[in-house]
Amino acid sequence: MSSSESDASLEGEEDEFEEEHEAEKWVPLSERAEWADVRPLPQDDGPHPVVPILYTPRFRQTMDYFRAILALDERSPRSLLLTQEVIMLNAGNYTVWHFRRLVLQDLSSDLLEELKFIERIAESNYKNYQIWHHRRWTAEKLGSAAMISELHFTEKVFSKDAKNYHAWSHRQWVLRTLGGWEGELDFCDKLLQQDIYNNSAWNQRFFVIKNSPYLGGVQGMREMEIKYCKDAIAVDSANESPWRYLKGLFKGDNEALVRSGAVADIILQELQKSKECIFALDLLLDLLNLGYEPPHDLIKSLGLDKDMCSAFKMATFICTCLKKIDAMRVLYWDWRLAAVVNPSDG
Amino acid sequence: MHISITDLEAHSQFALFMFHGLPASAQPEDVNRLTLAYFLISSLDLLHALSRIDATQVIDWVYGHQVLPAPSLHDSGNCFLGFRGSLSVGVQFRPLGASALLHDGGHLASTYSALAILTILGDDLCRVQKHALLGSMKKLQQQDGSFTSVHMGTETDLRFVYCAVAISVILNDWAGVDTQKASKYILDCQSYDNGFGLVPGQESHGGATYCAIASLLMMGYIKVDPLSKIVSSPLLDISGLIKWCIQKQTQSGGFHGRTNKDPDTCYAFWVAGSLHLLGAGHLCNADALQDFLKRCADKYGGFSKWPGESPDLLHSYYGICGLSLLGNPNIKQLCCKLGMSIEAADRLERARNEG
């Protein structure tokens, strides 16, 4: 491809990009009286720049003035406005956010207004790390007064994207730093009612039972949570989330997992519905590897003869079944099969 | 069937095209120019197409991003003397890098990208101000073991732990990382389902899981068992971790990065790569993954996030990494933990032995 051809197609994209911003009627900084005293500072990209970006005139000029203000370290109201213009063009520029924070502090700006500004910016950038960091900084300055607004802010984001990773991180930070634990378990429940496959909400649920000062910790909540998993699994036993959550309740306590009648009940309940429930078979396999001795009804649920069935044979049988049912992972189940220990090999 | 040389040529063309200029729609990545360059240069290396660019010019351009100590003034005492992601802060281009300005400093991801590019292009790293870089990098490490990416402060998470660890490996010097603290932080990020979140308490995520495993391996906290070829560790439930990863392959053949989400090209690297690092790469369904990647490949080169979308630099690079891990004979083998070809990583190893 010749360079002229490539330039042409890139220009095409540039035009399109300009048009998006055209509606706002941008007045070049060079034509604004309040900026007449500032000499714009161009970017020096060296003699052979790699991945040069074909900046729009607006982007280039706004950055030229920002560079100038940065070099002057001018922490003024007009600088604050300029950072806003840069952020609108590139919310990923961490330098401009940093500088904005310095200006906000020096001008003793109203941080409640700043929260509103962030909300406007976030609407089109809610997956941007810098915005969330700035949000945290602002909330931290406001302290516990910001707790409600911050929880609401994440909820607003969840209403558009209930799995937004940044919003979940922010919410966990708010709970840990500013509080607000009281309603959190109900909040998780609400989101799971809306979407039982929302693994972010499952994770949050675990975060709450583990860390909330009002609940009894993972061990204390275990019984109630097993029940919660049981109900979720009954809705769809092919949903990975509640199965992982269920086993997670016993992380670091294999002995309790093997002893838990409630867990065995869930496995039995699902296998009686279908012998091909992948996650039930998988969990049963894990239990057998941990020395679990299956009761007769569980053996029967798989259609096996109770007298014929040692844990070893059962594990072998399960792996063989899983190879057929879960063909995508046939090599994995083969590997699990190879790891099943035959006690007679002693 | 592996993707043929002819089809791979389109990916080289795509990378070269982007190498020479990006459209204005890339402006939101303006401060990450070095990382964009890394995606392209590592792509071209893996595709045996590095000879089509002028390595000397690129090396000089990369060094132009190095942050040198400021002769006087302000907070350069805490400034991270690594590499800036771009020259957009207003420094003048200098072949060895420029002194820190006000509100200026290196960025961990950009520094990793810079050092990776230099290694891939065969530079001897002699012009890197190693001691200044590592000494100032140490200050980015937080009390909890995590890293912030710039000295002015940003979010801290596993991504920057990985960058600091990879930088230490490339420079063959651990003066910039408290590895014990870093490993403790990583373990704190492990979730109840055995995957890793980006920060403690967060949901397991493919990218975070890769950063965790690669960092633990490079710091020597987990090791590949010479007999089973699988990683073993007293710190982690490795079979649980393998299970988490293997379950991320969806019925479409592609991997998703979080449970119950859509598959995405880049997890052919982050998650399939995690399996690879654990010694369990052979357990995934290679044919199904390859079919998914083929569906994400654009006929004019590049990969998109999922089928039907437009290609972008990040997904194009990780698509090629995915194909490499699948053993495509026309693509160089990937050193998964370091994010460059084995050929490039071996050069580091050789230099180390000679040094």
XYZ file of C-alpha atoms in Angstrom:
701
model
C 0.000 0.000 0.000
C 1.462 3.366 -0.969
C 1.761 6.072 1.652
C -0.627 8.394 -0.192
C -3.331 5.748 -0.121
C -2.849 5.169 3.572
C -2.937 8.891 4.308
C -6.187 9.219 2.424
C -7.937 6.533 4.382
C -6.659 7.882 7.691
C -7.847 11.357 6.802
C -11.257 9.917 6.131
C -11.426 8.692 9.688
C -10.130 11.987 10.985
C -12.945 13.891 9.288
C -15.479 11.615 10.820
C -13.921 12.156 14.228
C -13.960 15.945 13.821
C -17.607 15.906 12.886
C -18.532 14.275 16.174
C -17.199 17.293 18.029
C -18.329 19.928 15.566
C -21.716 20.386 17.144
C -20.130 21.962 20.216
C -18.839 24.939 18.142
C -15.312 25.075 19.395
C -13.573 28.422 19.467
C -9.805 27.951 19.021
C -7.838 28.973 22.088
C -5.706 31.157 19.832
C -8.816 33.276 19.163
C -9.824 33.642 22.809
C -8.826 36.911 24.456
C -8.252 35.335 27.867
C -5.479 33.144 26.428
C -3.723 35.870 24.413
C -0.834 36.121 26.906
C 0.083 32.419 26.702
C 2.525 31.063 24.162
C 1.399 27.569 23.134
C 4.017 24.835 23.545
C 4.031 22.310 20.685
C 4.821 18.630 21.126
C 8.316 17.578 20.027
C 8.032 14.023 18.806
C 11.596 13.637 17.530
C 12.785 13.095 13.970
C 11.258 9.632 13.467
C 8.133 9.247 15.566
C 6.563 5.801 15.881
C 2.769 5.424 15.939
C 2.261 9.150 15.337
C -1.350 10.112 15.886
C -2.949 12.337 13.276
C -4.275 14.773 15.860
C -7.215 16.961 15.023
C -6.380 20.696 15.056
C -8.549 21.044 18.151
C -6.736 18.304 20.069
C -3.325 19.598 19.065
C -4.056 23.180 20.006
C -5.718 22.371 23.295
C -2.703 20.254 24.262
C -0.301 23.022 23.156
C -1.941 25.416 25.611
C -2.105 22.772 28.316
C 1.628 22.079 27.955
C 2.268 25.805 28.314
C 0.168 26.074 31.480
C 1.806 22.976 32.918
C 5.282 24.417 32.330
C 4.193 27.651 34.050
C 2.548 25.642 36.837
C -0.280 28.122 36.647
C -2.960 27.034 39.115
C -5.701 29.458 38.129
C -9.416 29.351 37.329
C -8.645 29.384 33.608
C -6.265 26.448 34.099
C -9.083 24.542 35.741
C -11.290 25.202 32.726
C -8.517 24.160 30.387
C -7.998 20.846 32.192
C -11.677 20.229 31.627
C -11.231 20.797 27.897
C -8.265 18.412 27.775
C -10.154 15.791 29.748
C -13.078 16.000 27.331
C -10.662 15.196 24.507
C -8.632 12.580 26.362
C -9.840 11.371 29.729
C -6.929 8.905 29.803
C -4.298 11.619 30.267
C -3.209 11.062 33.881
C -1.024 14.176 33.898
C -3.986 16.455 33.301
C -5.967 14.792 36.082
C -3.039 15.157 38.454
C -2.673 18.821 37.564
C -6.405 19.362 37.939
C -6.202 18.020 41.497
C -3.431 20.505 42.327
C -5.505 23.350 40.917
C -8.647 22.224 42.756
C -6.698 22.239 46.000
C -5.032 25.588 45.427
C -8.332 27.231 44.522
C -10.170 25.450 47.378
C -12.792 24.462 44.831
C -16.131 22.986 45.782
C -15.611 19.251 45.585
C -19.321 18.516 45.411
C -19.241 20.334 42.069
C -16.303 18.146 41.136
C -18.389 15.027 41.751
C -20.948 16.374 39.282
C -18.234 17.087 36.736
C -16.931 13.522 37.057
C -20.416 12.179 36.556
C -20.749 14.073 33.277
C -17.370 12.846 32.051
C -17.999 9.293 33.211
C -21.124 8.927 31.145
C -19.098 8.279 28.030
C -15.982 6.939 29.770
C -17.085 4.654 32.520
C -14.301 2.164 31.765
C -11.546 4.716 32.211
C -9.152 4.123 35.143
C -8.189 7.779 35.578
C -11.762 8.948 36.114
C -12.321 6.395 38.835
C -9.052 7.299 40.523
C -10.083 10.946 40.477
C -13.485 10.050 41.840
C -11.839 8.223 44.718
C -9.539 11.154 45.420
C -12.493 13.531 45.547
C -14.564 11.223 47.731
C -11.631 10.701 50.068
C -11.330 14.459 50.541
C -15.050 14.728 51.262
C -14.853 11.870 53.753
C -17.810 10.015 55.203
C -20.155 12.743 53.899
C -19.580 11.254 50.451
C -20.628 7.717 51.396
C -24.203 7.932 50.138
C -23.313 9.798 46.943
C -20.610 7.278 46.122
C -22.851 4.259 46.648
C -25.475 5.952 44.466
C -22.940 6.775 41.804
C -21.933 3.118 41.437
C -25.597 2.116 41.357
C -26.154 4.510 38.493
C -23.312 2.866 36.587
C -24.647 -0.611 37.414
C -28.009 0.333 35.950
C -26.210 0.525 32.582
C -23.552 -2.132 33.164
C -24.016 -4.294 36.216
C -20.595 -5.897 35.733
C -18.542 -2.700 35.459
C -15.278 -3.674 37.119
C -14.227 -0.136 38.065
C -17.559 0.601 39.699
C -17.311 -2.577 41.776
C -13.772 -1.686 42.863
C -14.986 1.776 43.807
C -17.930 0.399 45.752
C -15.685 -1.966 47.701
C -13.388 0.933 48.494
C -16.344 3.043 49.665
C -17.556 0.272 51.964
C -14.110 -0.317 53.407
C -13.241 3.360 53.816
C -16.482 5.254 54.323
C -18.869 2.509 55.420
C -22.383 1.708 54.253
C -22.345 -2.047 54.894
C -25.838 -2.194 56.375
C -27.761 -2.621 53.137
C -25.100 -4.319 51.082
C -26.213 -7.934 51.347
C -29.708 -6.905 50.248
C -28.188 -4.918 47.421
C -26.324 -7.999 46.181
C -29.508 -9.990 46.457
C -31.363 -7.384 44.409
C -28.803 -7.541 41.618
C -28.801 -11.336 41.670
C -32.589 -11.338 41.458
C -32.215 -9.218 38.334
C -29.504 -11.433 36.872
C -28.544 -14.655 38.596
C -25.581 -14.991 36.171
C -23.999 -11.727 37.317
C -20.722 -13.056 38.697
C -19.690 -9.572 39.846
C -22.685 -9.531 42.187
C -21.784 -13.012 43.445
C -18.282 -11.781 44.120
C -19.653 -8.765 45.963
C -21.807 -11.061 48.043
C -18.717 -12.968 49.096
C -16.925 -9.689 49.818
C -19.791 -8.675 52.091
C -20.094 -11.871 54.088
C -16.334 -11.932 54.528
C -15.821 -8.290 55.515
C -19.036 -6.778 56.800
C -18.791 -5.838 60.480
C -22.481 -6.691 60.836
C -22.298 -10.271 59.624
C -20.631 -13.336 61.032
C -17.847 -13.843 58.494
C -17.657 -16.668 55.969
C -17.844 -19.445 58.538
C -20.677 -17.851 60.449
C -22.690 -17.240 57.292
C -21.908 -20.567 55.676
C -25.126 -22.369 56.398
C -27.300 -19.511 55.167
C -25.175 -19.054 52.067
C -25.291 -22.737 51.153
C -29.040 -22.395 51.109
C -28.732 -19.320 48.894
C -26.560 -21.286 46.465
C -28.961 -24.212 46.525
C -31.820 -21.981 45.389
C -29.734 -20.349 42.678
C -28.520 -23.708 41.408
C -32.117 -24.923 41.310
C -32.862 -22.080 38.859
C -30.100 -23.173 36.485
C -27.593 -25.852 37.431
C -25.416 -24.854 34.442
C -24.691 -21.478 36.042
C -21.043 -21.616 37.101
C -21.276 -18.721 39.576
C -23.192 -20.315 42.490
C -21.154 -23.522 42.268
C -17.874 -21.617 42.615
C -19.370 -19.556 45.405
C -20.523 -22.702 47.175
C -17.077 -24.249 47.103
C -15.514 -20.897 47.952
C -17.407 -20.927 51.244
C -15.080 -23.766 52.253
C -11.810 -22.326 50.938
C -9.024 -23.515 53.187
C -11.339 -25.881 55.060
C -11.557 -29.052 52.972
C -12.468 -31.116 55.998
C -15.674 -29.132 56.536
C -16.452 -29.393 52.816
C -16.210 -33.174 52.884
C -18.300 -33.336 56.049
C -21.019 -30.966 54.842
C -24.291 -32.775 54.398
C -25.820 -29.651 52.862
C -23.297 -29.640 50.019
C -23.837 -33.346 49.372
C -27.580 -32.646 49.313
C -27.190 -30.077 46.560
C -25.137 -32.503 44.504
C -27.713 -35.208 45.030
C -30.604 -32.873 44.248
C -29.041 -31.927 40.908
C -27.894 -35.397 39.908
C -31.337 -36.751 40.587
C -32.658 -34.157 38.158
C -29.964 -34.917 35.598
C -27.036 -37.278 35.622
C -25.354 -34.874 33.208
C -25.047 -31.868 35.501
C -21.429 -30.895 34.836
C -20.865 -28.772 37.929
C -22.428 -31.335 40.258
C -20.216 -34.055 38.813
C -17.187 -31.782 39.038
C -17.821 -30.965 42.690
C -18.469 -34.601 43.510
C -15.177 -35.476 41.848
C -13.400 -32.892 44.014
C -15.044 -34.349 47.112
C -14.019 -37.892 46.190
C -10.442 -36.706 45.715
C -10.607 -35.306 49.251
C -11.633 -38.681 50.680
C -15.405 -38.269 50.642
C -17.314 -41.515 50.981
C -20.486 -41.233 48.953
C -23.730 -42.492 50.457
C -25.816 -45.056 48.618
C -28.426 -42.666 47.241
C -25.697 -40.581 45.616
C -24.168 -43.670 44.032
C -27.606 -44.690 42.870
C -28.285 -41.246 41.383
C -25.492 -41.924 38.911
C -27.015 -45.266 38.005
C -24.207 -47.194 39.654
C -24.387 -50.360 41.685
C -23.577 -49.620 45.322
C -21.639 -52.816 45.877
C -19.463 -52.302 42.835
C -18.632 -48.748 43.607
C -15.488 -47.656 45.435
C -14.571 -43.980 45.482
C -11.919 -44.784 42.919
C -14.356 -46.399 40.517
C -16.833 -43.624 40.993
C -14.266 -40.923 40.265
C -13.182 -42.813 37.159
C -16.793 -43.122 36.088
C -17.414 -39.384 36.605
C -14.390 -38.370 34.541
C -15.478 -40.695 31.752
C -18.961 -39.162 31.808
C -17.591 -35.607 31.832
C -15.427 -36.327 28.799
C -18.621 -37.045 26.869
C -20.898 -34.391 28.350
C -18.361 -31.565 28.370
C -16.615 -32.296 25.084
C -15.086 -28.787 24.934
C -12.903 -29.780 27.888
C -12.209 -33.409 26.944
C -8.459 -33.031 27.454
C -8.979 -31.499 30.859
C -11.222 -34.316 32.029
C -8.694 -36.797 30.658
C -6.109 -35.101 32.819
C -8.401 -35.261 35.854
C -8.999 -38.934 35.078
C -5.272 -39.585 35.034
C -5.008 -37.986 38.488
C -7.620 -40.236 40.080
C -5.739 -42.378 42.537
C -6.325 -46.103 42.599
C -5.899 -47.203 46.203
C -4.878 -50.678 45.048
C -1.813 -49.109 43.373
C -0.933 -48.102 46.913
C -5.525 -26.251 10.545
C -3.104 -23.451 11.437
C -3.611 -20.037 9.850
C -1.478 -19.894 6.698
C 1.469 -17.631 5.936
C -0.650 -15.758 3.389
C -3.280 -14.917 5.957
C -0.623 -13.951 8.489
C 0.812 -11.496 5.964
C -2.351 -9.431 6.303
C -1.648 -9.103 10.043
C 1.894 -7.885 9.338
C 0.487 -5.355 6.884
C -2.023 -4.182 9.458
C 0.717 -3.715 12.076
C 2.983 -1.863 9.632
C 0.160 0.399 8.559
C -0.564 1.377 12.168
C 3.145 1.714 12.924
C 3.361 4.591 10.438
C 0.344 6.504 11.643
C -2.802 6.257 13.728
C -6.076 8.041 13.041
C -7.404 10.746 15.341
C -9.654 8.171 16.971
C -6.473 7.009 18.778
C -6.225 10.357 20.642
C -7.555 8.831 23.885
C -4.408 6.656 23.843
C -2.134 9.658 23.356
C -0.234 9.121 26.613
C 0.237 5.399 25.887
C 2.184 5.698 22.670
C 4.988 3.417 23.875
C 2.507 0.693 24.724
C 0.874 0.973 21.309
C 4.341 0.737 19.758
C 5.065 -2.336 21.875
C 1.940 -4.088 20.588
C 3.007 -3.447 16.996
C 6.705 -4.211 17.322
C 6.153 -7.406 19.271
C 3.512 -8.393 16.665
C 5.956 -7.795 13.834
C 8.626 -9.783 15.670
C 6.309 -12.751 16.240
C 5.278 -12.578 12.568
C 8.940 -12.593 11.351
C 8.404 -9.115 9.879
C 10.726 -7.009 12.022
C 13.133 -6.397 9.149
C 10.499 -4.172 7.543
C 11.018 -1.398 10.077
C 14.115 0.649 10.857
C 15.190 -0.694 14.243
C 17.777 2.031 14.900
C 15.228 4.791 14.440
C 12.762 3.057 16.732
C 15.400 2.487 19.412
C 16.338 6.179 19.342
C 12.695 7.166 19.540
C 12.174 4.900 22.563
C 15.210 6.290 24.412
C 13.809 9.747 23.758
C 11.120 8.869 26.307
C 13.534 8.171 29.156
C 13.108 10.406 32.193
C 16.442 11.684 33.459
C 16.941 13.315 36.856
C 16.159 17.014 36.911
C 19.242 19.116 37.600
C 17.509 21.047 40.371
C 14.026 21.921 41.586
C 10.702 20.554 42.751
C 9.698 16.990 43.514
C 12.091 15.125 41.250
C 13.299 13.472 44.438
C 10.297 11.174 44.175
C 10.035 11.201 40.406
C 9.998 7.788 38.742
C 12.972 7.835 36.375
C 11.586 5.315 33.933
C 10.018 6.056 30.578
C 7.174 8.443 29.774
C 4.370 6.971 27.703
C 4.662 9.800 25.213
C 6.291 13.192 24.835
C 2.963 14.958 25.240
C 3.931 16.537 28.564
C 6.078 19.042 26.637
C 9.658 17.769 26.921
C 12.048 18.314 24.079
C 13.118 15.228 22.221
C 16.651 14.177 23.120
C 18.264 10.939 21.917
C 19.039 9.765 25.476
C 15.909 11.099 27.087
C 15.074 14.357 28.793
C 15.275 15.622 32.370
C 12.089 15.513 34.381
C 9.880 18.550 34.017
C 7.346 19.715 36.520
C 4.460 17.211 36.795
C 6.435 14.797 34.676
C 7.784 11.314 35.266
C 7.922 7.758 34.054
C 5.002 5.353 33.953
C 5.411 1.684 34.885
C 3.489 0.273 31.911
C 5.305 2.583 29.509
C 8.628 1.613 31.059
C 7.850 -2.082 30.656
C 6.819 -1.390 27.037
C 9.993 0.587 26.349
C 12.282 -2.100 27.748
C 10.384 -4.843 25.923
C 10.689 -2.973 22.603
C 14.410 -2.388 23.155
C 14.942 -6.071 23.972
C 12.937 -7.224 20.967
C 14.954 -4.932 18.683
C 18.244 -6.335 20.013
C 19.389 -3.225 21.865
C 21.909 -3.903 24.656
C 20.047 -1.618 27.135
C 23.334 0.179 27.842
C 21.687 3.574 27.602
C 19.076 2.707 30.244
C 19.830 4.580 33.484
C 19.286 1.346 35.349
C 20.141 2.356 38.903
C 18.186 5.591 38.759
C 15.244 3.725 37.252
C 15.168 0.930 39.827
C 15.933 3.190 42.754
C 12.993 5.413 41.921
C 10.740 2.458 41.024
C 11.098 1.211 44.589
C 9.272 4.324 45.773
C 6.238 3.404 43.695
C 5.678 0.294 45.804
C 2.987 0.786 48.426
C 2.793 -0.427 51.993
C 0.499 -3.302 50.935
C 2.980 -4.464 48.282
C 1.104 -3.093 45.252
C 2.489 -0.474 42.883
C 1.203 2.864 41.683
C 2.053 3.536 38.034
C 3.414 7.088 38.368
C 4.913 8.944 41.320
C 2.081 11.499 41.294
C -0.222 8.657 42.299
C -2.721 6.545 40.381
C -4.763 3.498 41.168
C -2.658 0.596 42.425
C -3.254 -2.959 41.302
C -1.791 -6.203 39.955
C -1.073 -4.734 36.504
C 1.649 -2.545 37.930
C 3.043 -5.319 40.122
C 3.502 -7.305 36.920
C 5.193 -4.353 35.176
C 7.631 -3.813 38.061
C 8.468 -7.525 38.137
C 8.963 -7.774 34.350
C 11.142 -4.630 34.409
C 13.292 -6.247 37.115
C 13.671 -9.398 35.029
C 14.623 -7.462 31.896
C 17.165 -5.372 33.816
C 18.272 -8.440 35.813
C 18.152 -6.556 39.092
C 15.593 -6.744 41.913
C 16.647 -3.556 43.670
C 13.337 -1.920 42.718
C 10.912 -4.491 44.152
C 10.295 -5.851 47.627
C 9.369 -9.283 46.287
C 8.060 -10.590 49.578
C 5.591 -7.733 49.895
C 4.660 -8.018 46.235
C 3.945 -11.735 46.533
C 1.840 -11.181 49.623
C -0.205 -8.595 47.749
C -0.687 -11.011 44.850
C -1.935 -13.735 47.176
C -4.309 -11.209 48.782
C -5.840 -10.717 45.349
C -6.810 -14.381 45.022
C -10.555 -14.852 45.065
C -12.698 -17.577 46.601
C -12.922 -19.248 43.175
C -9.091 -19.450 42.852
C -8.781 -16.855 40.089
C -7.269 -13.446 40.854
C -8.897 -10.019 41.009
C -7.019 -6.827 40.144
C -7.182 -5.727 43.784
C -7.937 -7.652 46.990
C -11.655 -8.475 47.229
C -12.360 -8.024 43.545
C -13.850 -10.504 41.109
C -11.509 -12.962 39.401
C -10.375 -11.611 36.079
C -8.327 -13.165 33.259
C -5.898 -10.261 32.948
C -5.308 -10.066 36.684
C -4.834 -13.837 36.851
C -2.152 -13.668 34.170
C -0.369 -10.821 36.015
C -0.477 -12.822 39.254
C 0.834 -16.098 37.856
C 3.498 -14.521 35.631
C 4.748 -12.356 38.522
C 4.860 -15.232 41.018
C 6.753 -17.351 38.481
C 9.275 -14.625 37.674
C 9.867 -13.934 41.370
C 10.377 -17.655 41.958
C 7.459 -18.121 44.355
C 5.974 -20.805 42.153
C 7.990 -23.231 40.078
C 7.382 -25.687 37.285
C 7.775 -29.238 38.569
C 10.406 -30.878 36.363
C 8.584 -34.228 36.402
C 4.951 -33.319 35.831
C 5.830 -30.112 33.903
C 3.025 -28.528 35.919
C 3.550 -25.730 38.380
C 3.530 -26.753 41.992
C 3.342 -24.492 44.988
C 2.627 -24.597 48.692
C 1.145 -21.092 48.369
C -1.605 -21.799 45.887
C -4.198 -24.412 45.009
C -2.799 -24.956 41.519
C -5.393 -27.503 40.400
C -8.134 -25.097 41.507
C -6.454 -22.361 39.505
C -6.226 -24.604 36.428
C -9.894 -25.418 36.860
C -10.821 -21.725 36.975
C -8.840 -21.031 33.808
C -10.080 -24.056 31.878
C -13.672 -23.165 32.697
C -13.172 -19.785 31.033
C -13.211 -21.405 27.595
C -16.742 -20.888 26.349
C -18.800 -22.961 23.938
C -17.793 -20.512 21.180
C -14.215 -21.748 21.604
C -12.985 -18.349 22.764
C -12.101 -17.506 26.358
C -13.892 -14.993 28.499
C -12.064 -13.115 31.238
C -14.776 -13.385 33.882
C -17.396 -16.015 34.632
C -20.569 -15.692 32.556
C -19.271 -12.912 30.317
C -18.782 -12.928 26.537
C -15.604 -14.391 25.041
C -12.973 -11.970 23.797
C -9.812 -12.343 21.683
C -7.400 -11.008 24.287
C -8.169 -13.810 26.746
C -6.609 -16.203 24.233
C -3.518 -14.654 25.752
C -4.453 -13.743 29.329
C -6.264 -16.972 30.236
C -4.890 -19.510 27.754
C -1.500 -17.951 28.558
C -2.105 -18.439 32.285
C -2.764 -22.117 31.604
C 0.402 -22.211 29.559
C 2.409 -20.713 32.439
C 0.939 -23.274 34.821
C 2.115 -26.047 32.494
C -1.459 -26.840 31.500
C -1.712 -25.067 28.149
C -2.267 -28.389 26.403
C -5.499 -28.951 28.356
C -7.535 -26.296 26.565
C -9.414 -26.993 23.347
C -6.929 -25.672 20.810
C -9.053 -26.296 17.707
C -12.060 -24.500 19.129
C -9.915 -21.560 20.252
C -8.265 -21.332 16.863
C -11.668 -21.298 15.145
C -12.797 -18.483 17.417
C -9.647 -16.467 16.650
C -10.170 -16.998 12.921
C -13.644 -15.524 13.292
C -12.196 -12.476 15.051
C -9.557 -11.908 12.353
C -10.277 -9.129 9.883
C -9.716 -9.967 6.228
C -7.521 -6.872 5.907
C -5.492 -7.914 8.947
C -5.807 -7.381 12.673
C -8.110 -8.930 15.240
C -11.183 -7.518 16.890
C -12.452 -8.122 20.415
C -15.125 -10.499 19.118
C -16.447 -11.555 15.719
C -17.924 -8.768 13.608
C -16.181 -5.828 15.305
C -13.421 -3.608 13.897
C -9.845 -4.632 14.686
C -7.728 -2.665 17.138
C -4.086 -2.740 18.206
C -4.488 -4.464 21.566
C -6.695 -7.278 20.330
C -4.586 -7.708 17.204
C -1.503 -8.209 19.307
C -3.080 -10.624 21.755
C -4.721 -12.500 18.879
C -1.272 -13.127 17.433
C 0.039 -14.118 20.884
C -2.866 -16.564 21.121
C -1.972 -18.107 17.776
C 1.640 -18.407 18.883
C 0.620 -20.245 22.052
C -1.433 -22.571 19.836
C 1.812 -23.528 18.134
C 1.344 -21.932 14.727
C 4.588 -22.892 12.935
C 4.680 -19.596 11.023
C 4.715 -17.485 14.190
C 7.648 -17.251 16.583
C 7.201 -18.934 19.946
C 6.084 -16.609 22.704
C 7.791 -16.205 26.067
C 4.453 -15.931 27.755
C 5.565 -14.588 31.131
C 7.656 -11.763 29.694
C 5.438 -10.819 26.746
C 7.924 -11.150 23.904
C 9.247 -13.870 21.593
C 11.359 -16.593 23.197
C 14.082 -15.543 20.799
C 14.104 -12.044 22.330
C 13.863 -13.365 25.892
C 16.754 -15.743 25.222
C 18.923 -12.828 24.188
C 18.392 -11.380 27.657
C 19.346 -14.707 29.178
C 22.518 -14.907 27.082
C 23.524 -11.336 27.934
C 23.035 -12.216 31.607
C 25.282 -15.268 31.366
C 27.952 -13.344 29.522
C 27.686 -10.405 31.894
